[in-house]
GROMACS .gro file of C-alpha atoms in nm:
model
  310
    1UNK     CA    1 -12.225   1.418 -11.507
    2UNK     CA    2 -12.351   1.073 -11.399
    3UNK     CA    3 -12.283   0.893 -11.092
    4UNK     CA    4 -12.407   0.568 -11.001
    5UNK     CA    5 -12.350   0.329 -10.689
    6UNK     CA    6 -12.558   0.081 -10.492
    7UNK     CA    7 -12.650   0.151 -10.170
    8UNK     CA    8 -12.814  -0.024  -9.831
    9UNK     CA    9 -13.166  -0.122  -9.734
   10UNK     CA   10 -13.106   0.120  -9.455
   11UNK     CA   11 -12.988   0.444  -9.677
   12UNK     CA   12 -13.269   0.360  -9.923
   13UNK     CA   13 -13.543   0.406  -9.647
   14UNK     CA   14 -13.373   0.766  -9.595
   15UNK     CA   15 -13.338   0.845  -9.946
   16UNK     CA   16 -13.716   0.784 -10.015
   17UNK     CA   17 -13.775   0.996  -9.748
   18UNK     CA   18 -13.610   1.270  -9.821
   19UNK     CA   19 -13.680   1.322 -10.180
   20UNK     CA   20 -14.094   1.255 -10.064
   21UNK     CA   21 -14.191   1.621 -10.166
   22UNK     CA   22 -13.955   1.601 -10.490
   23UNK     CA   23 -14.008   1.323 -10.660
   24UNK     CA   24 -14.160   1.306 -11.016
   25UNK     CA   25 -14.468   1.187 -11.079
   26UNK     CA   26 -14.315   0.948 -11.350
   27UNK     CA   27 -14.087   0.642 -11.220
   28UNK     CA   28 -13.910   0.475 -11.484
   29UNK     CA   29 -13.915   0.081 -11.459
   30UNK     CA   30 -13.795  -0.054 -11.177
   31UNK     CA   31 -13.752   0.249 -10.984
   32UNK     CA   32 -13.850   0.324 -10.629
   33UNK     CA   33 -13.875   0.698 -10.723
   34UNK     CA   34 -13.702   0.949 -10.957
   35UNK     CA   35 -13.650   1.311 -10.790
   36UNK     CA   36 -13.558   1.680 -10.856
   37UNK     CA   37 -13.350   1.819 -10.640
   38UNK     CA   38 -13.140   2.166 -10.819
   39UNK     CA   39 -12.933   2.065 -11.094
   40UNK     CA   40 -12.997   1.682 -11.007
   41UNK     CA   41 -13.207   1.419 -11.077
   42UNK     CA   42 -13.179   1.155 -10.856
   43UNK     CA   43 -13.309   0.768 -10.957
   44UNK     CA   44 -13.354   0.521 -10.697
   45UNK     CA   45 -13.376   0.133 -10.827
   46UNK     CA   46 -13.569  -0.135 -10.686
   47UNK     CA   47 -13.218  -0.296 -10.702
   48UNK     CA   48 -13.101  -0.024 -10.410
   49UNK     CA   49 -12.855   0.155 -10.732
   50UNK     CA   50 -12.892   0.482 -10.756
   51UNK     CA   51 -12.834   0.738 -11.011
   52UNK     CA   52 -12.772   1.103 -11.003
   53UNK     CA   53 -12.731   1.295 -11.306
   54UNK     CA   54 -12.678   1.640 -11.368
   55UNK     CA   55 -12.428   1.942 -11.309
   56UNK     CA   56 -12.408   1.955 -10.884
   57UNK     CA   57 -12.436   1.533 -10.926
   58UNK     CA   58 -12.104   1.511 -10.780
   59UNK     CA   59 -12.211   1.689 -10.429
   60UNK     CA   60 -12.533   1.495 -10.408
   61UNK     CA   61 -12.356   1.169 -10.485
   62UNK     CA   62 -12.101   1.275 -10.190
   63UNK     CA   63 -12.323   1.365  -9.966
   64UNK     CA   64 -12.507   1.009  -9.951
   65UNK     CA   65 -12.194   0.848 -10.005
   66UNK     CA   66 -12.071   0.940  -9.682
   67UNK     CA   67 -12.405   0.901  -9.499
   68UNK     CA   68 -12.367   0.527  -9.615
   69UNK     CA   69 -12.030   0.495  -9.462
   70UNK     CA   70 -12.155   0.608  -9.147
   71UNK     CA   71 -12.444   0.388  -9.138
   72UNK     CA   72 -12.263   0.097  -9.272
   73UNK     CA   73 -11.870   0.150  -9.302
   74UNK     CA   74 -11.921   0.114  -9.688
   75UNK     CA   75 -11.642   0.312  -9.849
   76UNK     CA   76 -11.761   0.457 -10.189
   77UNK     CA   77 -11.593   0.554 -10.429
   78UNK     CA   78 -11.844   0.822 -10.648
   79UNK     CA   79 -11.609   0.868 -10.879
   80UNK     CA   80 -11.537   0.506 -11.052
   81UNK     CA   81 -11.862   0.563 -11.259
   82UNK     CA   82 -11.713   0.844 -11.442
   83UNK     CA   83 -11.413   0.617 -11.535
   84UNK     CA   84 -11.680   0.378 -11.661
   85UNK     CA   85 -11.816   0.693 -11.840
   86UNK     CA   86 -11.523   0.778 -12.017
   87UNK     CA   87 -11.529   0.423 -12.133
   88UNK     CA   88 -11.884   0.442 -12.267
   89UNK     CA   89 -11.785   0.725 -12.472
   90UNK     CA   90 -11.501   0.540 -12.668
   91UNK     CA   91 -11.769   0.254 -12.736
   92UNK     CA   92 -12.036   0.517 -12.834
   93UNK     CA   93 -11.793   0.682 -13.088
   94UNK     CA   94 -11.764   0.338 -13.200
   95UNK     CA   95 -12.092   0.263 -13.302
   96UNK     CA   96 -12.123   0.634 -13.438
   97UNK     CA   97 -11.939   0.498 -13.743
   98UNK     CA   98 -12.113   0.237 -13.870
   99UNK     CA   99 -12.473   0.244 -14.005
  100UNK     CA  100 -12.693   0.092 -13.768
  101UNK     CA  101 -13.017  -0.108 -13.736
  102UNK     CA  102 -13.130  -0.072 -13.370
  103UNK     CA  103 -13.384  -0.161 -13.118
  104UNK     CA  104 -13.608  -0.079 -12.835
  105UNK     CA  105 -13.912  -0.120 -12.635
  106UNK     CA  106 -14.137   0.047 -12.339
  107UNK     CA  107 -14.436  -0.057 -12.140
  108UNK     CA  108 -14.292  -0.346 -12.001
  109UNK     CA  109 -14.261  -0.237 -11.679
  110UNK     CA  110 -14.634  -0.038 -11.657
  111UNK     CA  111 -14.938  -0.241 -11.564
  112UNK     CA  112 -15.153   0.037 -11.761
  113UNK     CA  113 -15.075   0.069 -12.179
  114UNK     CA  114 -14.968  -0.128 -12.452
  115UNK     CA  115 -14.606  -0.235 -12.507
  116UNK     CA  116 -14.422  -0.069 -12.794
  117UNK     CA  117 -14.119  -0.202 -12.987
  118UNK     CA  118 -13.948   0.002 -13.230
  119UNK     CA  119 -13.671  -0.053 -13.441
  120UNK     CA  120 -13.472   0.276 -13.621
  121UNK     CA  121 -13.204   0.329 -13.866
  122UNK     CA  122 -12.931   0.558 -13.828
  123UNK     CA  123 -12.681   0.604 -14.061
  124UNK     CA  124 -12.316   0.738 -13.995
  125UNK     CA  125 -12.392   1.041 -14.142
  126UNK     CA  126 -12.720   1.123 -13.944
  127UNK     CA  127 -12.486   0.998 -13.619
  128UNK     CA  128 -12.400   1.372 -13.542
  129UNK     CA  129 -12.722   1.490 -13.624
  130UNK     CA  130 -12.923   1.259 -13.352
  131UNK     CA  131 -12.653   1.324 -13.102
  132UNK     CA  132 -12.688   1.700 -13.108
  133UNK     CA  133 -13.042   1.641 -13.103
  134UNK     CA  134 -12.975   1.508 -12.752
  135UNK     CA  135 -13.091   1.176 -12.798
  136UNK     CA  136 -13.086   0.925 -12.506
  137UNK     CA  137 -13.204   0.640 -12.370
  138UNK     CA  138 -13.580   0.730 -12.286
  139UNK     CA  139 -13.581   0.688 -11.947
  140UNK     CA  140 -13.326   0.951 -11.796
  141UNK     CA  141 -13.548   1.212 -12.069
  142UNK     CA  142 -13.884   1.355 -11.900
  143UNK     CA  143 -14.166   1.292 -12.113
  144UNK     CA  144 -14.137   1.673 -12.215
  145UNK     CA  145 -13.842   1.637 -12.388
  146UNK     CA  146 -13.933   1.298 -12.552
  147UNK     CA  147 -14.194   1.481 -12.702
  148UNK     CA  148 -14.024   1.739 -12.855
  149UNK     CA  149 -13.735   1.536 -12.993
  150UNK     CA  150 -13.919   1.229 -13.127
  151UNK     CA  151 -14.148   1.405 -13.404
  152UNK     CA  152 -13.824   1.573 -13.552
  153UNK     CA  153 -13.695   1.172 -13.508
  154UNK     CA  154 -13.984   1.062 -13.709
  155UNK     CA  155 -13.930   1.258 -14.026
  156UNK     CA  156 -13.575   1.200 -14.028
  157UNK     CA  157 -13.500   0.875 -13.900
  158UNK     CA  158 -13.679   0.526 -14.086
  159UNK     CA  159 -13.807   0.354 -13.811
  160UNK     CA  160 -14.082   0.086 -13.799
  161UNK     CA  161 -14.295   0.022 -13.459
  162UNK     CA  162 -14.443  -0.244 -13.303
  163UNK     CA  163 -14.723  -0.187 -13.090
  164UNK     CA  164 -14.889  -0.495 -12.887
  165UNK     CA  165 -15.249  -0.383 -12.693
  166UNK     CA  166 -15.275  -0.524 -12.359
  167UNK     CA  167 -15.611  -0.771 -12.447
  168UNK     CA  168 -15.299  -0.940 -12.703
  169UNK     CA  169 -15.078  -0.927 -12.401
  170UNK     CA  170 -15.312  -1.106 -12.205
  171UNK     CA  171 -15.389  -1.370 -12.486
  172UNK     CA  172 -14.977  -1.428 -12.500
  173UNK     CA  173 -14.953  -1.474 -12.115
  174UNK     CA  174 -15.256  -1.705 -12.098
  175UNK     CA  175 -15.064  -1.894 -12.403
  176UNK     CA  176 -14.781  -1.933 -12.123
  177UNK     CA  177 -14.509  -1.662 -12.285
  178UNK     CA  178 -14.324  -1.503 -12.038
  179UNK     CA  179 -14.222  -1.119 -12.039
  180UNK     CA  180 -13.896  -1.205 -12.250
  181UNK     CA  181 -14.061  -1.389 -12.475
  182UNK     CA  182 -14.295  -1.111 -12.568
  183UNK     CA  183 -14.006  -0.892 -12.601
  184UNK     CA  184 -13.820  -1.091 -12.843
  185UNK     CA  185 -14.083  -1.194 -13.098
  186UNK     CA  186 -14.181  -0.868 -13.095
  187UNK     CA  187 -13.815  -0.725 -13.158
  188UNK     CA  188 -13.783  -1.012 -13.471
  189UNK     CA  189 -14.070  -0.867 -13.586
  190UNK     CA  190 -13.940  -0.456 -13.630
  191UNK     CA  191 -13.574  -0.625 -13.706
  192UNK     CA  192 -13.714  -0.834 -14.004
  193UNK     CA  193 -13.882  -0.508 -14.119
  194UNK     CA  194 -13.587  -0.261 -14.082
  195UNK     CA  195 -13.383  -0.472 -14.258
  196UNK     CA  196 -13.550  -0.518 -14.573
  197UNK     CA  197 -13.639  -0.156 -14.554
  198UNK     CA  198 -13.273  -0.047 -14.520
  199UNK     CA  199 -13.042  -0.297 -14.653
  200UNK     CA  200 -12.689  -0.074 -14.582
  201UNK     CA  201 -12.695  -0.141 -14.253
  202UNK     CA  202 -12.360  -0.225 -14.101
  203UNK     CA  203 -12.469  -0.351 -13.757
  204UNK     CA  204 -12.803  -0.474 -13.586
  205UNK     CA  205 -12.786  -0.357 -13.222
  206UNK     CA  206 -12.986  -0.500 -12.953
  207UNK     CA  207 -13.013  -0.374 -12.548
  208UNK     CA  208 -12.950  -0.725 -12.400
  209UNK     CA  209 -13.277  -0.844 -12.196
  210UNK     CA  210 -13.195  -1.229 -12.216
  211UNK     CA  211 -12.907  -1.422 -12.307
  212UNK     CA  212 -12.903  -1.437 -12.656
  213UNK     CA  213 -12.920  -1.861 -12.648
  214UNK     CA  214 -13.236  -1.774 -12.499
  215UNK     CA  215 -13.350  -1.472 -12.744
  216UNK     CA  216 -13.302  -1.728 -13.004
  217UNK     CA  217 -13.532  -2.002 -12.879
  218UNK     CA  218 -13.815  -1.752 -12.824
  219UNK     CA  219 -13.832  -1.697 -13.203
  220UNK     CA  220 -13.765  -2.001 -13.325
  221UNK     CA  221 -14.136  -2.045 -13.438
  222UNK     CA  222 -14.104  -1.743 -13.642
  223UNK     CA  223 -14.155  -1.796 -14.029
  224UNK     CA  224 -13.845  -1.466 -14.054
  225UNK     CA  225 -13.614  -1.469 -13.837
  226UNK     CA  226 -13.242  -1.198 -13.783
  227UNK     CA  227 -12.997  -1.362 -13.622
  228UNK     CA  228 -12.714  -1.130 -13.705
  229UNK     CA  229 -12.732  -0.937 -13.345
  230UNK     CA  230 -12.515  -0.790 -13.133
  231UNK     CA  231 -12.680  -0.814 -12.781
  232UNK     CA  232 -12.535  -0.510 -12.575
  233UNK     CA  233 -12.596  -0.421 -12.269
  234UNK     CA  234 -12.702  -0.048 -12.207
  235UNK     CA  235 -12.720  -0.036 -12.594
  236UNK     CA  236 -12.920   0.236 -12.590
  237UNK     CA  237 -12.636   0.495 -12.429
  238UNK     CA  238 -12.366   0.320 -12.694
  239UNK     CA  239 -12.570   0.314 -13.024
  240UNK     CA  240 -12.751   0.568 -13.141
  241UNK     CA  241 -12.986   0.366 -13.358
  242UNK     CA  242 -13.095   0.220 -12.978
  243UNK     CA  243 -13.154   0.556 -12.814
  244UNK     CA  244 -13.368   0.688 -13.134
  245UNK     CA  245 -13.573   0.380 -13.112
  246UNK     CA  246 -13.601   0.395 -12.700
  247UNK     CA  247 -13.721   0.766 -12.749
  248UNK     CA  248 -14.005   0.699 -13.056
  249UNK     CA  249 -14.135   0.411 -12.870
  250UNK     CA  250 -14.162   0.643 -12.577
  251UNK     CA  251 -14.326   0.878 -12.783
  252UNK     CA  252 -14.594   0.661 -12.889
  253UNK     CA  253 -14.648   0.486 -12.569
  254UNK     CA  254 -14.736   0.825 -12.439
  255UNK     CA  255 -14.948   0.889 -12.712
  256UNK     CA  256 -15.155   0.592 -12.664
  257UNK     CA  257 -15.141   0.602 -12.288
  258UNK     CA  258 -15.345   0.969 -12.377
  259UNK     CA  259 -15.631   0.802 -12.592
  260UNK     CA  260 -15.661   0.508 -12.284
  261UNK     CA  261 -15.729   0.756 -12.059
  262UNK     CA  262 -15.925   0.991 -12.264
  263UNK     CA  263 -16.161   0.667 -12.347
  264UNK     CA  264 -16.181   0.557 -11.956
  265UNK     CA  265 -16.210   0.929 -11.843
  266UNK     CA  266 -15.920   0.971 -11.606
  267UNK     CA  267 -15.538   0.998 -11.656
  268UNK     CA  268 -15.384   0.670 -11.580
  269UNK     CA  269 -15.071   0.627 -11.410
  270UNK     CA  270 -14.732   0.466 -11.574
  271UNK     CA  271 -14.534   0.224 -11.333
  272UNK     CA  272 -14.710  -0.023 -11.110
  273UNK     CA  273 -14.661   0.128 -10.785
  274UNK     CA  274 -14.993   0.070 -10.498
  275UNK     CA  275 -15.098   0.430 -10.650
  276UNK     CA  276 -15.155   0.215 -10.975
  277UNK     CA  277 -15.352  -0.056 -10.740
  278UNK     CA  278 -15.591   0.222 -10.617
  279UNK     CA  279 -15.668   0.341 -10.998
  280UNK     CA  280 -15.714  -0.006 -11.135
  281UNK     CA  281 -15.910  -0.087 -10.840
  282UNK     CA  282 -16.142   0.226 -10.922
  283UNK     CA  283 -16.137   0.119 -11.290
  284UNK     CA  284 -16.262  -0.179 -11.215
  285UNK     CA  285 -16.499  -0.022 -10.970
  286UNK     CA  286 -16.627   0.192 -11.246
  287UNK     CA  287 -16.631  -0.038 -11.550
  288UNK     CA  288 -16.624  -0.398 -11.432
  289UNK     CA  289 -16.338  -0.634 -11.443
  290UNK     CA  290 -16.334  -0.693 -11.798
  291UNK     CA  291 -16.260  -0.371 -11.878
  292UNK     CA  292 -15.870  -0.423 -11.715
  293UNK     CA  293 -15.833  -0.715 -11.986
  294UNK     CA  294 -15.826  -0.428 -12.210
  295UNK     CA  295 -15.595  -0.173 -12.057
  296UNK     CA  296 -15.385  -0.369 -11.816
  297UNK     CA  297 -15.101  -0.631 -11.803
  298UNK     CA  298 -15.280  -0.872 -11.614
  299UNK     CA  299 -14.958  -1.108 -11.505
  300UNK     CA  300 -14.862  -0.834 -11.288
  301UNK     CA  301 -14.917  -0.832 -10.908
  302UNK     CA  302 -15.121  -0.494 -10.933
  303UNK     CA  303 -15.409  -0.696 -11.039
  304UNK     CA  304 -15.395  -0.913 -10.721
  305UNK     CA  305 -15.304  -0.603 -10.511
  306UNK     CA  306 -15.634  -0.426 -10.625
  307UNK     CA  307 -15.862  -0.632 -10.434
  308UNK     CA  308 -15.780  -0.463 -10.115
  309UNK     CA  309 -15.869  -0.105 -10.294
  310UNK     CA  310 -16.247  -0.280 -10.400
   0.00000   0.00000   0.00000
């Protein structure tokens, strides 16, 4: 069960503190926190939504639901996202029918690591397959899970990946591309790929970032472009072809996020919470400043943030 709702400034200072001694030590982007608590895991966004997933998701969901309509008068009604569910599921089955190109990308939300873009096909008759393999949008898996379903991914599914180091990342930004930019070159690039590599497609699925107008001017200095897309919003829980990409990139951002911190000599955090500030600040402490060029998004406000830590 999922259950999702937004809540107040005031019921998000309570939530963060009390999920303090539960929360995982990996936030997905744009999250405040992501906790364990039983059978739930509870997601707080930046945005003040919150997610809780999981068997007992109901009762948690309740139980802050009425704490905000105490605070606040808010009615809430937990149960609307499961309607919106049940919808999800029609659209899912959907896209399980048709062959489908899809894509993905991580790291855009970490100030440590690369960004990774990866692009998958899934054909109908693998649909059943990834779905029993439990495939899902990477960011509700832990990074436990994404590694034991995306090998099994990788010798099944054709996929081709993307992945752009941070000292590129930093050349783009200095060039004056913004985040979305990035993202959608990078996207053209695994989409030209996939589709000469598997020309049966029936679809070419893409999580909408940016309106697709907009998508469209970003690459229109490619020398290949595809411009058959459909831009859909949380694509990656209504095409499987999304979700297998999410979960390889994930896969592989880990991966490289292991031989960063193996080559600096410390594990380095995901996200870009002031925990991140303190490491890059100790990084930079260690190695000099140059050495961030190398493993950190620059643009970000961690590398302003840092200066207190020095």
């Amino acid at each position: 069960m999922t259950i999702v709702f937004k809540v107040s400034d005031k019921l998000k200072s309570k939530m963060v503190t009390y999920y303090e001694d539960k929360k995982r030590m990996k936030t997905p982007p744009y999250a405040v926190f992501q906790a364990d608590d039983a059978d739930t895991i509870i997601t707080l966004y930046e945005s003040g939504k919150v997610m809780f997933q999981g068997i007992s998701a109901d009762i948690d969901a309740k139980m802050w639901a009425e704490m905000e309509e105490k605070l606040t008068g808010k009615k809430i009604n937990i149960y609307e996202t499961e309607k919106k569910r049940e919808k999800s599921k029609i659209e899912r089955k959907e896209w399980q029918s048709k062959s489908t190109i899809g894509s993905d990308e991580v790291g855009t939300g970490d100030y440590f690591g690369p960004i990774v873009v990866t692009a998958s096909f899934v054909s109908k008759n693998d649909a059943d397959f990834v779905e029993q393999l439990g495939v899902r949008d990477s960011k509700v898996l832990t990074d436990e899970k994404i590694k034991e379903i995306a090998p099994v991914l990788i010798k099944k599914i054709p996929y081709c990946t993307y992945i752009l180091n941070n000292k590129d990342y930093n050349k783009y930004q200095n060039m004056g591309y913004n985040m979305n930019k990035i993202k959608a070159i990078l996207h053209n690039k695994v989409l030209v790929e996939m589709k000469k590599r598997c020309p049966d497609y029936e679809a070419i699925v893409v999580d909408q970032f940016v309106y697709p107008k907009k998508y469209f001017e970003h690459i229109k200095e490619a020398t290949e472009k595809v411009t058959n897309i459909d831009f859909t919003p949380k694509a990656e829980s209504l095409c499987s072809s999304v979700a297998v990409s999410s979960c390889i990139s994930r896969y592989i951002f880990l991966q490289k996020m292991d031989e960063l911190s193996k080559e600096i000599g410390m594990p380095l955090l995901k996200g870009a919470s002031e925990s991140v500030d303190k490491e890059a600040a100790k990084i930079v402490n260690t190695f000099g400043e140059e050495k961030l060029t190398e493993i950190a998004k620059l643009n970000f406000k961690n590398t302003e943030k840092l200066q207190k830590y020095l």
